[in-house]
Coordinates of C-alpha atoms and ligand atoms in Angstrom, one line a residue:
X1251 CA 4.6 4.6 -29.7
X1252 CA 7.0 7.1 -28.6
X1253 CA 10.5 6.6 -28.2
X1254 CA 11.3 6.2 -24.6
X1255 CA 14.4 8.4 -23.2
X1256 CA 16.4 6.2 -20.4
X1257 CA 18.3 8.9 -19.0
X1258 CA 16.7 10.0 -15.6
X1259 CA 17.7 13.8 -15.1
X1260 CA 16.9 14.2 -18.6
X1261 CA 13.1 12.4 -18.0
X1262 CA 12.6 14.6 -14.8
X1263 CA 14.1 17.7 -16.4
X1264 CA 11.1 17.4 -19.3
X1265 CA 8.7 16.9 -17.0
X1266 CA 9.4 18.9 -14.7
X1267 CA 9.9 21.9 -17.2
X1268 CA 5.9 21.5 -17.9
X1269 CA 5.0 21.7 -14.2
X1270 CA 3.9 25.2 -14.8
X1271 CA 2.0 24.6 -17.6
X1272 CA 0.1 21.7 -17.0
X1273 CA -1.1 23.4 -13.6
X1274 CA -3.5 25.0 -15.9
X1275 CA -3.8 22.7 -19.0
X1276 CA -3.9 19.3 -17.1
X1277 CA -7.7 20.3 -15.9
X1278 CA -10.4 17.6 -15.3
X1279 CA -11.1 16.8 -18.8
X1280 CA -7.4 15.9 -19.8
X1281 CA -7.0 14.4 -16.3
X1282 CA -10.1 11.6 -17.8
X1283 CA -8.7 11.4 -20.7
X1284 CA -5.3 10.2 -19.6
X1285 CA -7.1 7.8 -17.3
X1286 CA -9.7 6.6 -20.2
X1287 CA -5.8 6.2 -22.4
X1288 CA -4.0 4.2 -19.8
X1289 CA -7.3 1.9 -18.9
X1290 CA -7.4 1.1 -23.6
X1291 CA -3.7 0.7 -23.1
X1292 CA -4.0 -2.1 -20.2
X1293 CA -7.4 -3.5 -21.8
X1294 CA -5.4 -3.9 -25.2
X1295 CA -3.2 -6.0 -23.5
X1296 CA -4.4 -8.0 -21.1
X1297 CA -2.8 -11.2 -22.4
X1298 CA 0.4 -10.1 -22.5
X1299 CA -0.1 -9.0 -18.9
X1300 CA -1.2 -12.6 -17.6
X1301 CA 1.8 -14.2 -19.9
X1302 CA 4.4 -11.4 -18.1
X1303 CA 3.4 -12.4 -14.8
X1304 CA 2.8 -15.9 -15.7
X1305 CA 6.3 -16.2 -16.8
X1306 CA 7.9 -13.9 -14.1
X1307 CA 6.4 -16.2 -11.3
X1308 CA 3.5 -18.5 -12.7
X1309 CA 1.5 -16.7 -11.0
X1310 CA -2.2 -18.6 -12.6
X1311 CA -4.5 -16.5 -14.7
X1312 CA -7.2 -16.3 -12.2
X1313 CA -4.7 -14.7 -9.9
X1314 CA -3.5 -12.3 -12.3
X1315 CA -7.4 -11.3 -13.3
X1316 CA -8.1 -10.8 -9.9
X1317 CA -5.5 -9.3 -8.2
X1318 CA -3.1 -7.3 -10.6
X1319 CA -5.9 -6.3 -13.7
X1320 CA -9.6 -5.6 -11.8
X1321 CA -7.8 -3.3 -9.0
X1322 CA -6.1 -1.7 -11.2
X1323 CA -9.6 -1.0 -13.5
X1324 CA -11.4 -0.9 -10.0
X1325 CA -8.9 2.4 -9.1
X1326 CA -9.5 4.3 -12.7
X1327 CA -13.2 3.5 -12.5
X1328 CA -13.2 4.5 -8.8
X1329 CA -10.9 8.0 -9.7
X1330 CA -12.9 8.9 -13.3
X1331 CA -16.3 8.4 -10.9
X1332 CA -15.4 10.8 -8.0
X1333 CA -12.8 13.1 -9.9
X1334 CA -14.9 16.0 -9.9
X1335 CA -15.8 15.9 -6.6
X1336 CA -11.8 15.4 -5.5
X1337 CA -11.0 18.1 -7.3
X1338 CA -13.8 20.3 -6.2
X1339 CA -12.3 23.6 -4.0
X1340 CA -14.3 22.6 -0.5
X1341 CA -15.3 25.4 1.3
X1342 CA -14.6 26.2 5.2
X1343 CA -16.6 28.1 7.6
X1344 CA -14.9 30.9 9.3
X1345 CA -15.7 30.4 13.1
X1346 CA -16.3 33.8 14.6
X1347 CA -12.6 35.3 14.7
X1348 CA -12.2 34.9 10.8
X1349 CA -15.8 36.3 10.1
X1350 CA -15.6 38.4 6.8
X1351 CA -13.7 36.1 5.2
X1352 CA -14.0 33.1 2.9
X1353 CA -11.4 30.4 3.0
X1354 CA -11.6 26.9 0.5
X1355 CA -8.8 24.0 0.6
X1356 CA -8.4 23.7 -2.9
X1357 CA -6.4 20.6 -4.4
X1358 CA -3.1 21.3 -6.0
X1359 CA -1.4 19.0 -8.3
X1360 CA 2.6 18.3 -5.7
X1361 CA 3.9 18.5 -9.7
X1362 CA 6.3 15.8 -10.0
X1363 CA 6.3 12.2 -8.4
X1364 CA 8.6 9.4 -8.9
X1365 CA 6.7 6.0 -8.1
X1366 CA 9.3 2.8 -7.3
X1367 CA 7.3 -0.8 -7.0
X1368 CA 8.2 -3.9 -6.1
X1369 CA 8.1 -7.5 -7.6
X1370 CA 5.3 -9.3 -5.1
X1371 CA 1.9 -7.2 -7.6
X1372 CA 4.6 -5.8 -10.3
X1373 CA 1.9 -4.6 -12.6
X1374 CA -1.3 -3.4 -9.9
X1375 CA 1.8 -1.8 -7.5
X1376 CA 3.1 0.4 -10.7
X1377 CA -0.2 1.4 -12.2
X1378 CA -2.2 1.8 -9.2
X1379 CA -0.1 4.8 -8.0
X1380 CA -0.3 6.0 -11.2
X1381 CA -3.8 6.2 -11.6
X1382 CA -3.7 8.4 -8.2
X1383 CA -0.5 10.7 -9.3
X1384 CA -2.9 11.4 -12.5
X1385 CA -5.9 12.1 -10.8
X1386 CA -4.3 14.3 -9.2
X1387 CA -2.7 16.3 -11.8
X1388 CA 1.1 14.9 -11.6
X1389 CA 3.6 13.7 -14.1
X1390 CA 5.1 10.4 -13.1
X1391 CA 7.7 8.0 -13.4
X1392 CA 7.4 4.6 -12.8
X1393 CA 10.2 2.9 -11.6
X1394 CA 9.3 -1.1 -12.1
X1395 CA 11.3 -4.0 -10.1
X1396 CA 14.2 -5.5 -11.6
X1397 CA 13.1 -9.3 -10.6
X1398 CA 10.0 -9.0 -13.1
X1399 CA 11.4 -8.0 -16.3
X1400 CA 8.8 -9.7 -18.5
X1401 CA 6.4 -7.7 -16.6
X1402 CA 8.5 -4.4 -16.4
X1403 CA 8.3 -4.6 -20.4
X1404 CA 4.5 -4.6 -20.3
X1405 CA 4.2 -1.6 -18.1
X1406 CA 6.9 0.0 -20.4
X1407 CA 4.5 -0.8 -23.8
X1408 CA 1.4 0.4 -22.0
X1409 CA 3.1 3.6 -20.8
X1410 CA 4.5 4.3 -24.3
X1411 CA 1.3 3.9 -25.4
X1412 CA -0.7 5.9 -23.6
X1413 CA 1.5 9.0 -22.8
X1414 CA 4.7 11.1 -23.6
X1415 CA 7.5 10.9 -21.3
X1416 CA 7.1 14.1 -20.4
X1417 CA 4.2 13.3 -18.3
X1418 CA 4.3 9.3 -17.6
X1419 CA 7.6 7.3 -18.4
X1420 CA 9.4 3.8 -17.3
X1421 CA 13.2 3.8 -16.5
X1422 CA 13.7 0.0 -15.8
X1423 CA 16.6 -1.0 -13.7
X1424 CA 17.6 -2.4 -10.3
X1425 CA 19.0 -0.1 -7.1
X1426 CA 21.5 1.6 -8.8
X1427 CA 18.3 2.6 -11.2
X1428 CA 16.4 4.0 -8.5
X1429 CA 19.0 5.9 -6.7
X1430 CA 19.7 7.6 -10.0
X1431 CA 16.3 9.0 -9.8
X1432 CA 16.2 9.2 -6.2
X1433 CA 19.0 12.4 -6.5
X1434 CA 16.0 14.3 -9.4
X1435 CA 14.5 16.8 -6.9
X1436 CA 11.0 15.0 -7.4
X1437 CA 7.9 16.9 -5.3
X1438 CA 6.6 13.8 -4.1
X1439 CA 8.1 9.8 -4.2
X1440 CA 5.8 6.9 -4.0
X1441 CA 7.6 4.0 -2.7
X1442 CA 6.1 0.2 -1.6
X1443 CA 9.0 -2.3 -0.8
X1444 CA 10.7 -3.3 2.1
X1445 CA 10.9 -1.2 5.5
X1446 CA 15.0 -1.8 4.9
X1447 CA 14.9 0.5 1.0
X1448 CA 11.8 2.5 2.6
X1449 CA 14.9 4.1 4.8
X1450 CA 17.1 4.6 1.6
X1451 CA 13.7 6.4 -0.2
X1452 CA 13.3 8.6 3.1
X1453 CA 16.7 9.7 3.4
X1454 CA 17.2 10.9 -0.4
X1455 CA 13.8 13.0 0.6
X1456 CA 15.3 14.5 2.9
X1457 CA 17.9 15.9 0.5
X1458 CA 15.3 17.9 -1.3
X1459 CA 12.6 17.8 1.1
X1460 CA 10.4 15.9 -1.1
X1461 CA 7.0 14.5 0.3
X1462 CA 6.8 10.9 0.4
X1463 CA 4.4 7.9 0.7
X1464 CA 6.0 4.7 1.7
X1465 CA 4.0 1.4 1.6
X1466 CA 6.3 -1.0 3.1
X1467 CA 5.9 -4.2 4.7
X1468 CA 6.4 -6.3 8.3
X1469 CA 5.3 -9.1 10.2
X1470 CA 1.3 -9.0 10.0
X1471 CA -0.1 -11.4 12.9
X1472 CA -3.6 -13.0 13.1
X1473 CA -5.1 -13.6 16.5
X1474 CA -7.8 -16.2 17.2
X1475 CA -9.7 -16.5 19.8
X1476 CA -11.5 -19.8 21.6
X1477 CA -14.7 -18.7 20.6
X1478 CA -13.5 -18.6 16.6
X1479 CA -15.1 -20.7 13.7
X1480 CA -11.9 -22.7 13.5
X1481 CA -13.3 -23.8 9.3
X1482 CA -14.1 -20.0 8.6
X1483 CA -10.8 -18.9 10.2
X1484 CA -8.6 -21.4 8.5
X1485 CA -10.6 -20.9 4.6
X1486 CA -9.3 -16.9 5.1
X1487 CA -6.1 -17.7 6.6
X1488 CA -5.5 -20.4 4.1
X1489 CA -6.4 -17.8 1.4
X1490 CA -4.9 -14.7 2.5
X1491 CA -1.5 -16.6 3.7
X1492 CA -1.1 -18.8 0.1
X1493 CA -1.8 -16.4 -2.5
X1494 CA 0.5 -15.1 -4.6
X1495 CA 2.5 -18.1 -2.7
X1496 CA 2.8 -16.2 0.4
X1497 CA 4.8 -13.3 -1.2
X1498 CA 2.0 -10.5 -0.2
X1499 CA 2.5 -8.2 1.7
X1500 CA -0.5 -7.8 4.0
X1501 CA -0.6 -12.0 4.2
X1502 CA -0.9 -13.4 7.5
X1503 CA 2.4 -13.7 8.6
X1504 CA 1.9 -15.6 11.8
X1505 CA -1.1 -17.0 14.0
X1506 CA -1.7 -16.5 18.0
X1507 CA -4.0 -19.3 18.5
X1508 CA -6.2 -20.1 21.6
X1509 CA -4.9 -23.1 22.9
X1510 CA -8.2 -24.7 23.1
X1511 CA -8.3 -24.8 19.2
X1512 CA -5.0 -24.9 18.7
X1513 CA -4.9 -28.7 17.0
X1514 CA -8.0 -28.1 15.2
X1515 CA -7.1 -25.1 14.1
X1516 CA -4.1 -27.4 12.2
X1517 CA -5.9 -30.1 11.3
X1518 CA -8.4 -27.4 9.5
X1519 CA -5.7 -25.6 7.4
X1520 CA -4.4 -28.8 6.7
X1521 CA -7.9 -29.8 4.7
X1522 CA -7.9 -26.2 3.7
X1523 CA -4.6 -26.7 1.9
X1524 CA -4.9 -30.0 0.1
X1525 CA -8.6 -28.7 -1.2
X1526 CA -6.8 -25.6 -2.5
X1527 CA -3.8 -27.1 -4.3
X1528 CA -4.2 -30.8 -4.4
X1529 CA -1.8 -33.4 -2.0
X1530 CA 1.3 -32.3 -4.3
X1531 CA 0.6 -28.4 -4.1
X1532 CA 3.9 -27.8 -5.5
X1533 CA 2.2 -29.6 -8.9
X1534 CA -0.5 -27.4 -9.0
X1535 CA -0.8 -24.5 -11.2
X1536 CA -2.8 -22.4 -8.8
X1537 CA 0.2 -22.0 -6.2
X1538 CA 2.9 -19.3 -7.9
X1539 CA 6.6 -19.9 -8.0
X1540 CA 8.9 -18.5 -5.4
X1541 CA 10.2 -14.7 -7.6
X1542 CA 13.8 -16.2 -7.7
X1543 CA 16.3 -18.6 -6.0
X1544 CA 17.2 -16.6 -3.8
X1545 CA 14.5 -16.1 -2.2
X1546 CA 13.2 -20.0 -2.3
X1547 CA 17.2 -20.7 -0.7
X1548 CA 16.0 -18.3 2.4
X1549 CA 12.5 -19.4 3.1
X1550 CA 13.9 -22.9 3.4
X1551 CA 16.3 -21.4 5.1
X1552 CA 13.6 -20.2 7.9
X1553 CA 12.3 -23.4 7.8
X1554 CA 15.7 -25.6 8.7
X1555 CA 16.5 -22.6 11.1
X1556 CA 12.8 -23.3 12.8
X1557 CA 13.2 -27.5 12.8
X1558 CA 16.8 -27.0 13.7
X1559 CA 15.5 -25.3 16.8
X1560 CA 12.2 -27.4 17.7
X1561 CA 9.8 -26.2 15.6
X1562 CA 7.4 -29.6 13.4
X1563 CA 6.1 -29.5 10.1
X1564 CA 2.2 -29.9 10.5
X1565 CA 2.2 -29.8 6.8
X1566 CA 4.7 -29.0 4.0
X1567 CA 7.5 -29.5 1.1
X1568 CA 9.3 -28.1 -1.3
X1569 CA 10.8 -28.5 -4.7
X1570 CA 13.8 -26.1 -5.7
X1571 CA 13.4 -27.5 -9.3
X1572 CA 10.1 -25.9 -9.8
X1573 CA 11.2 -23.0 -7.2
X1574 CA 7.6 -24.0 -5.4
X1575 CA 7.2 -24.1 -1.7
X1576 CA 4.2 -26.0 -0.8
X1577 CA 1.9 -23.9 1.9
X1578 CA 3.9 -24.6 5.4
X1579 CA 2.6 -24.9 8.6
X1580 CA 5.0 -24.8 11.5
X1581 CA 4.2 -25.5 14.9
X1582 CA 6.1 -24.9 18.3
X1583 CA 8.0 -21.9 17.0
X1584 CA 10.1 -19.9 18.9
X1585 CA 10.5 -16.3 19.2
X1586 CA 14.9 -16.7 18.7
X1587 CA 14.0 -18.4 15.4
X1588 CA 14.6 -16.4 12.4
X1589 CA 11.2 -17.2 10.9
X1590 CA 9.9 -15.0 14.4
X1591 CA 12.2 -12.2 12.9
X1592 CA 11.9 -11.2 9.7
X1593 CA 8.8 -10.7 7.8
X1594 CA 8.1 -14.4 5.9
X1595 CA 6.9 -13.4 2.7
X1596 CA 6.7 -17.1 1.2
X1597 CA 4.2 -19.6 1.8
X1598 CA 5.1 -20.6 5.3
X1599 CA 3.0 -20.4 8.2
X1600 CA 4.2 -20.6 12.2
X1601 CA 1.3 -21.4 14.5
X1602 CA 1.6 -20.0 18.1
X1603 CA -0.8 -21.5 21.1
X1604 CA -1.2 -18.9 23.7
X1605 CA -3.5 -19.0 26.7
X1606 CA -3.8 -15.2 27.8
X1607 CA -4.8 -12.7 25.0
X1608 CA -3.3 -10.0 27.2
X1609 CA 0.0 -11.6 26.3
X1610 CA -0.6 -11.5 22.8
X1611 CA -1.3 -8.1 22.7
X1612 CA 1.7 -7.2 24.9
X1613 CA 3.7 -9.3 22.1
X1614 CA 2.5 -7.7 19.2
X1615 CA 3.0 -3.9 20.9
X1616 CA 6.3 -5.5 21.4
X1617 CA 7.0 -5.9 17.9
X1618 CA 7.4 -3.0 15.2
X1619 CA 3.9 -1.6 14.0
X1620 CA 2.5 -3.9 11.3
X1621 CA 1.3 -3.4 7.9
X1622 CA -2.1 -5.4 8.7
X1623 CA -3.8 -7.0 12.3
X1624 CA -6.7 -9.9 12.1
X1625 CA -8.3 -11.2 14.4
X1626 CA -10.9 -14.1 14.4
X1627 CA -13.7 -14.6 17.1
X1628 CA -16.2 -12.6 18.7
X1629 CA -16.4 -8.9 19.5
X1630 CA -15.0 -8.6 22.6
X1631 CA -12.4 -10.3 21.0
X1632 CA -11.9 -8.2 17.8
X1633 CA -12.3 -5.0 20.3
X1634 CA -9.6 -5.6 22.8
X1635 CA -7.2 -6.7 19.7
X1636 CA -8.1 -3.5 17.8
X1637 CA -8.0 -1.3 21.1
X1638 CA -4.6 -2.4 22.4
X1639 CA -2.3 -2.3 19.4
X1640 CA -1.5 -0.1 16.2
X1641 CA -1.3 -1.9 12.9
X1642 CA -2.1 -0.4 9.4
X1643 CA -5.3 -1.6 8.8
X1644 CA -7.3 -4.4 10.7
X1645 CA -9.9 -7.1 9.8
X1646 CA -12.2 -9.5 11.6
X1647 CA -13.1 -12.5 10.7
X1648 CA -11.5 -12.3 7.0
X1649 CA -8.0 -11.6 5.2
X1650 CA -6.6 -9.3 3.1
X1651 CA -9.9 -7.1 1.9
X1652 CA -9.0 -4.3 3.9
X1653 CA -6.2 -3.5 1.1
X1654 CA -8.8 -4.0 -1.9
X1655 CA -11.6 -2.1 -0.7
X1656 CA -12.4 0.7 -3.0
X1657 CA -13.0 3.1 -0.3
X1658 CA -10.8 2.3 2.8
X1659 CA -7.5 3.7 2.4
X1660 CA -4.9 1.9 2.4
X1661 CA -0.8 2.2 4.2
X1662 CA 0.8 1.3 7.1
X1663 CA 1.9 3.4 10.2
X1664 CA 5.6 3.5 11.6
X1665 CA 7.4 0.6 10.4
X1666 CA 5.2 -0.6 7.7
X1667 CA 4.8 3.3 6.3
X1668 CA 3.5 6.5 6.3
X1669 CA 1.2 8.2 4.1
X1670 CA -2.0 6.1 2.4
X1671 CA -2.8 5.2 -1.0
X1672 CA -6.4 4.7 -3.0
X1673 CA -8.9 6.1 -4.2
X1674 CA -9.6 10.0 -2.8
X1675 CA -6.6 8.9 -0.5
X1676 CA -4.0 8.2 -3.0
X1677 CA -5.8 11.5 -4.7
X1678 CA -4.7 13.0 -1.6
X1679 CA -1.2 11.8 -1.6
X1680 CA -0.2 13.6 -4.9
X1681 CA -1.9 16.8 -3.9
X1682 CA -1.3 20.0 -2.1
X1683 CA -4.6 20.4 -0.3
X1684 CA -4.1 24.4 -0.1
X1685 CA -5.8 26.4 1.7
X1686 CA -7.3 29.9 0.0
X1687 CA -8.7 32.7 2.3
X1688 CA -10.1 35.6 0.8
X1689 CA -10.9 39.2 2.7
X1690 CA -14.2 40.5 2.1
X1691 CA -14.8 42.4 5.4
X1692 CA -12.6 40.9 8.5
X1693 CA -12.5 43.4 11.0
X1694 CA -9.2 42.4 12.5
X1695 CA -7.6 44.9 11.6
X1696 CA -9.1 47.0 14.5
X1697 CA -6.3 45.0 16.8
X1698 CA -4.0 46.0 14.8
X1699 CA -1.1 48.6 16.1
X1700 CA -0.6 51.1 17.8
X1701 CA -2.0 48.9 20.9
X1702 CA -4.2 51.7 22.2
X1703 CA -6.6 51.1 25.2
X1704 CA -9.5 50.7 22.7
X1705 CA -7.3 47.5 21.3
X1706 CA -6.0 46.6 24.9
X1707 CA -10.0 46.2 26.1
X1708 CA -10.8 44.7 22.5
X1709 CA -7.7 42.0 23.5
X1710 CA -9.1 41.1 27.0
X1711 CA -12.8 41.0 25.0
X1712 CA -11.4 38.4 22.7
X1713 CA -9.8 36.3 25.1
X1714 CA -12.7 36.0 27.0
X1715 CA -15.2 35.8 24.0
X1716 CA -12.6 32.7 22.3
X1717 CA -11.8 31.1 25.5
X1718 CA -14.9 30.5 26.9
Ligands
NAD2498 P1 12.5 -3.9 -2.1 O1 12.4 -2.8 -1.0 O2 13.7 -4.8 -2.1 O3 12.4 -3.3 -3.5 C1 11.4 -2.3 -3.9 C2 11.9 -1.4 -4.9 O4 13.1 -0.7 -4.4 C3 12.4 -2.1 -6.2 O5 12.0 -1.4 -7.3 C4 13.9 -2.1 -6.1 O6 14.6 -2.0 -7.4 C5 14.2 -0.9 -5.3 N1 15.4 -1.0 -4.5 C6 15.9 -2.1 -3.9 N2 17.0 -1.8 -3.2 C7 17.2 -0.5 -3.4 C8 18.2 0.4 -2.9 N3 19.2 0.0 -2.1 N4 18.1 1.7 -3.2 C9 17.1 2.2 -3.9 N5 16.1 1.4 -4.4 C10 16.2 0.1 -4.1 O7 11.2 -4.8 -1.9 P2 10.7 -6.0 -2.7 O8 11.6 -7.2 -2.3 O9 10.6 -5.7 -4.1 O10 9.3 -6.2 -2.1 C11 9.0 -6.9 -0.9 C12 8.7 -5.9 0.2 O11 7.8 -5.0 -0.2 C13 8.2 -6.6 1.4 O12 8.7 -6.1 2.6 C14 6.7 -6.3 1.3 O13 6.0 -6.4 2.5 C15 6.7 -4.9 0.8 N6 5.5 -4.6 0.1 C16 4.7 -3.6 0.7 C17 3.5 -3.3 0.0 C18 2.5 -2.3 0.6 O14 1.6 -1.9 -0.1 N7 2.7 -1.8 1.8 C19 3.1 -4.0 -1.1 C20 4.0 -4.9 -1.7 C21 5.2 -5.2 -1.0

């Protein structure tokens, strides 16, 4: 392994001093290879990554298989399949003014990218960029989450492994961490965090005009409608809402309800949640820990804000010596509640009857644009929800998939970010997409001046030939 520099205007100088050069030599055979190295490098320790996690957040095995290791293979697999293709030059047709010539939008490595991740998927919100800033032909570092260490050490083994510094390396560290590399003139910064840092990222940008992807977060509702399978919609609300004990960030934050299923719409999630995790959830091994205390103090915070104010526990405890919050269900909330506020992220779920969908929709327009939309019922349903708001991404009738899917991309629009990531997306994220046009025999230079009459008529020709 290869000793790993901590200082970051010394790792971006390096890399960035090989910009030029790897333009050429980082082509689409060394481009597989360095996704082929990083996949050995995560394969060879898979362990260690479920015992990081594990110990970050007991986060169970299965959970760590499923949604931190296989998308992470899923994205390499996905990028060493279509690479070729991505990279491919793709030829454009002239039209008829730009006849004689022949133009291509061929992919350019941005050169240097800075990627800063979050705690909620520390290892699958580190790599996964990666695998795209490589694809494309970028040096990268990774800037883990301080609230994972055991987990930010993996990433640093697998990345001393697998590459130099001078194309992939870790600097692990909190804010003060990031800012540090935030003021390296980076081409392009990956962020995913909160909308509140996704601010900070933007404004360093700005400083050098660096392009940026930010994956940030928000309040995602769910809508469903009276004509909803109330046991289908609670199994994916249930699922998507309790993972990772709430802390994702395209989980079901809240649920409009139809009034007419509003109680047995409960009374399902309730079964849901005791065949999930048991009657004691916060004794089973399949619900994670809360990241830290802090974050356990505020989300039963929200909840004695929301009781304080009205709101009943359908279902729900919680046990700061284990830092577990047993999955919540609040009912009667109220929008001056802070739990209506700010995005939950925790295992806590408010339940909100409503009688007119209109009013639903006008509520979530009302709200900042969030990272994901679902919607239960039928297709009138799912069409007027989709139609009348902005969100993301959106699903019917399940949770969460839009963000795995291999082929959708993935990001959020105005509050909850800018910029997509996966697959040819995330390919698309690191690169230029530059447009080459060649002359071969263009006759515009016949309107060229001096404007003589034979341009003049030549003029009025092409106005009327282009305009109508
Ligand atoms: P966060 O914004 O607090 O931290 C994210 C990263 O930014 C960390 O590496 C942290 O060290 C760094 N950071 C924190 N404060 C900073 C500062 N002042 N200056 C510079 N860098 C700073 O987010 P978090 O708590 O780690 O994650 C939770 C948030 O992330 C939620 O809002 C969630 O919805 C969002 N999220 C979004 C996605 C997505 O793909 N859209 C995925 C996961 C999480």
């Amino acid at each position: 392994m290869t000793e790993q520099p901590t200082d970051p205007a010394e790792i971006f100088d390096a890399q960035a001093a090989l910009v030029p050069d790897r333009r050429v030599s980082f082509d689409f055979s060394a481009r597989r290879d360095a996704l082929l190295r990083l996949k050995q490098a995560i394969i060879a320790r898979e362990g260690a990554i479920i015992e990081a996690i594990g110990a970050d957040f007991g986060k169970h095995p299965v959970e760590v298989r499923l949604t931190e290791i296989v998308p992470i293979y899923q994205e390499i697999g996905d990028a060493l399949r279509h690479l070729r293709r991505w990279m491919r030059p793709k030829r454009v047709m002239p039209g008829l003014t730009m006849f004689g010539t022949s133009g291509r939008i061929q992919p350019t490595p941005k050169g240097t990218s800075l990627i800063i991740a979050p705690w909620n998927f520390p290892f699958m919100l580190a790599l996964g960029p990666l695998v795209s800033a490589l694809a494309a032909g970028c040096s990268a570092v990774i800037k883990p989450s301080e609230m994972t260490p055991a987990t930010s050490a993996v990433i640093a083994d697998v990345i001393a492994e697998a590459f130099e510094p001078d194309l992939v390396a870790v600097v692990q560290g909190g804010p003060d961490v990031a800012n540090a590399l935030l003021e390296q003139p980076f081409d392009h910064i990956f962020f995913t965090g909160s909308p509140a840092v996704g601010k900070i990222v933007m404004a360093a940008a700005a400083k050098t005009l660096a392009s940026v992807t930010l994956e940030l977060g928000g309040k995602s509702p769910v809508v469903v409608g009276p004509e909803a399978n109330v046991h289908k919609a609670a199994k994916w609300i249930a699922w998507g809402r309790f993972i990772n004990a709430g802390q994702t960030c395209v989980a079901p934050d809240h649920v409009y309800v139809h009034e007419s299923i509003h109680d047995a719409l409960a009374d399902a999630l309730r079964a849901r949640i005791t065949k999930m995790y048991g009657t004691d959830p916060t004794q089973s091994p399949a619900l994670a820990k809360i990241i830290n205390p802090r974050h356990w103090a505020r989300l039963t915070g929200l909840i004695a804000d929301a009781e304080g104010k009205g709101a009943t526990r359908a279902i729900g405890t919680s046990d700061e010596a284990s830092r577990k919050i047993s999955p919540t269900i609040l009912l009667d909330t109220q929008p001056d509640m802070e739990i209506s506020r700010e995005e939950i992220f925790g295992p806590v779920l408010p339940l909100i009857k409503y009688s007119d969908l209109s009013d639903v929709i006008g509520q979530i327009n009302d709200a900042p644009h969030p990272l994901a939309l679902y919607v239960f019922g039928d297709a009138e349903t799912a069409d007027r929800v989709t139609n009348g708001t902005t969100s993301g991404s959106v699903g019917v009738n399940l949770t969460i998939l839009p963000v795995i899917h291999p082929n959708l991309p993935f990001g959020g629009v105005g509050n909850s970010g800018m910029g997509a990531a996966h697959g040819k997306a995330g390919f698309d994220a690191f690169s230029h997409l530059r447009p080459v046009l060649q002359n071969r025999f263009i006759a515009l230079p016949m309107i060229f001046p001096p404007y003589t009459s034979r341009v003049e008529k030549l003029s009025k020709f092409l106005l009327r030939f282009v305009g109508r």
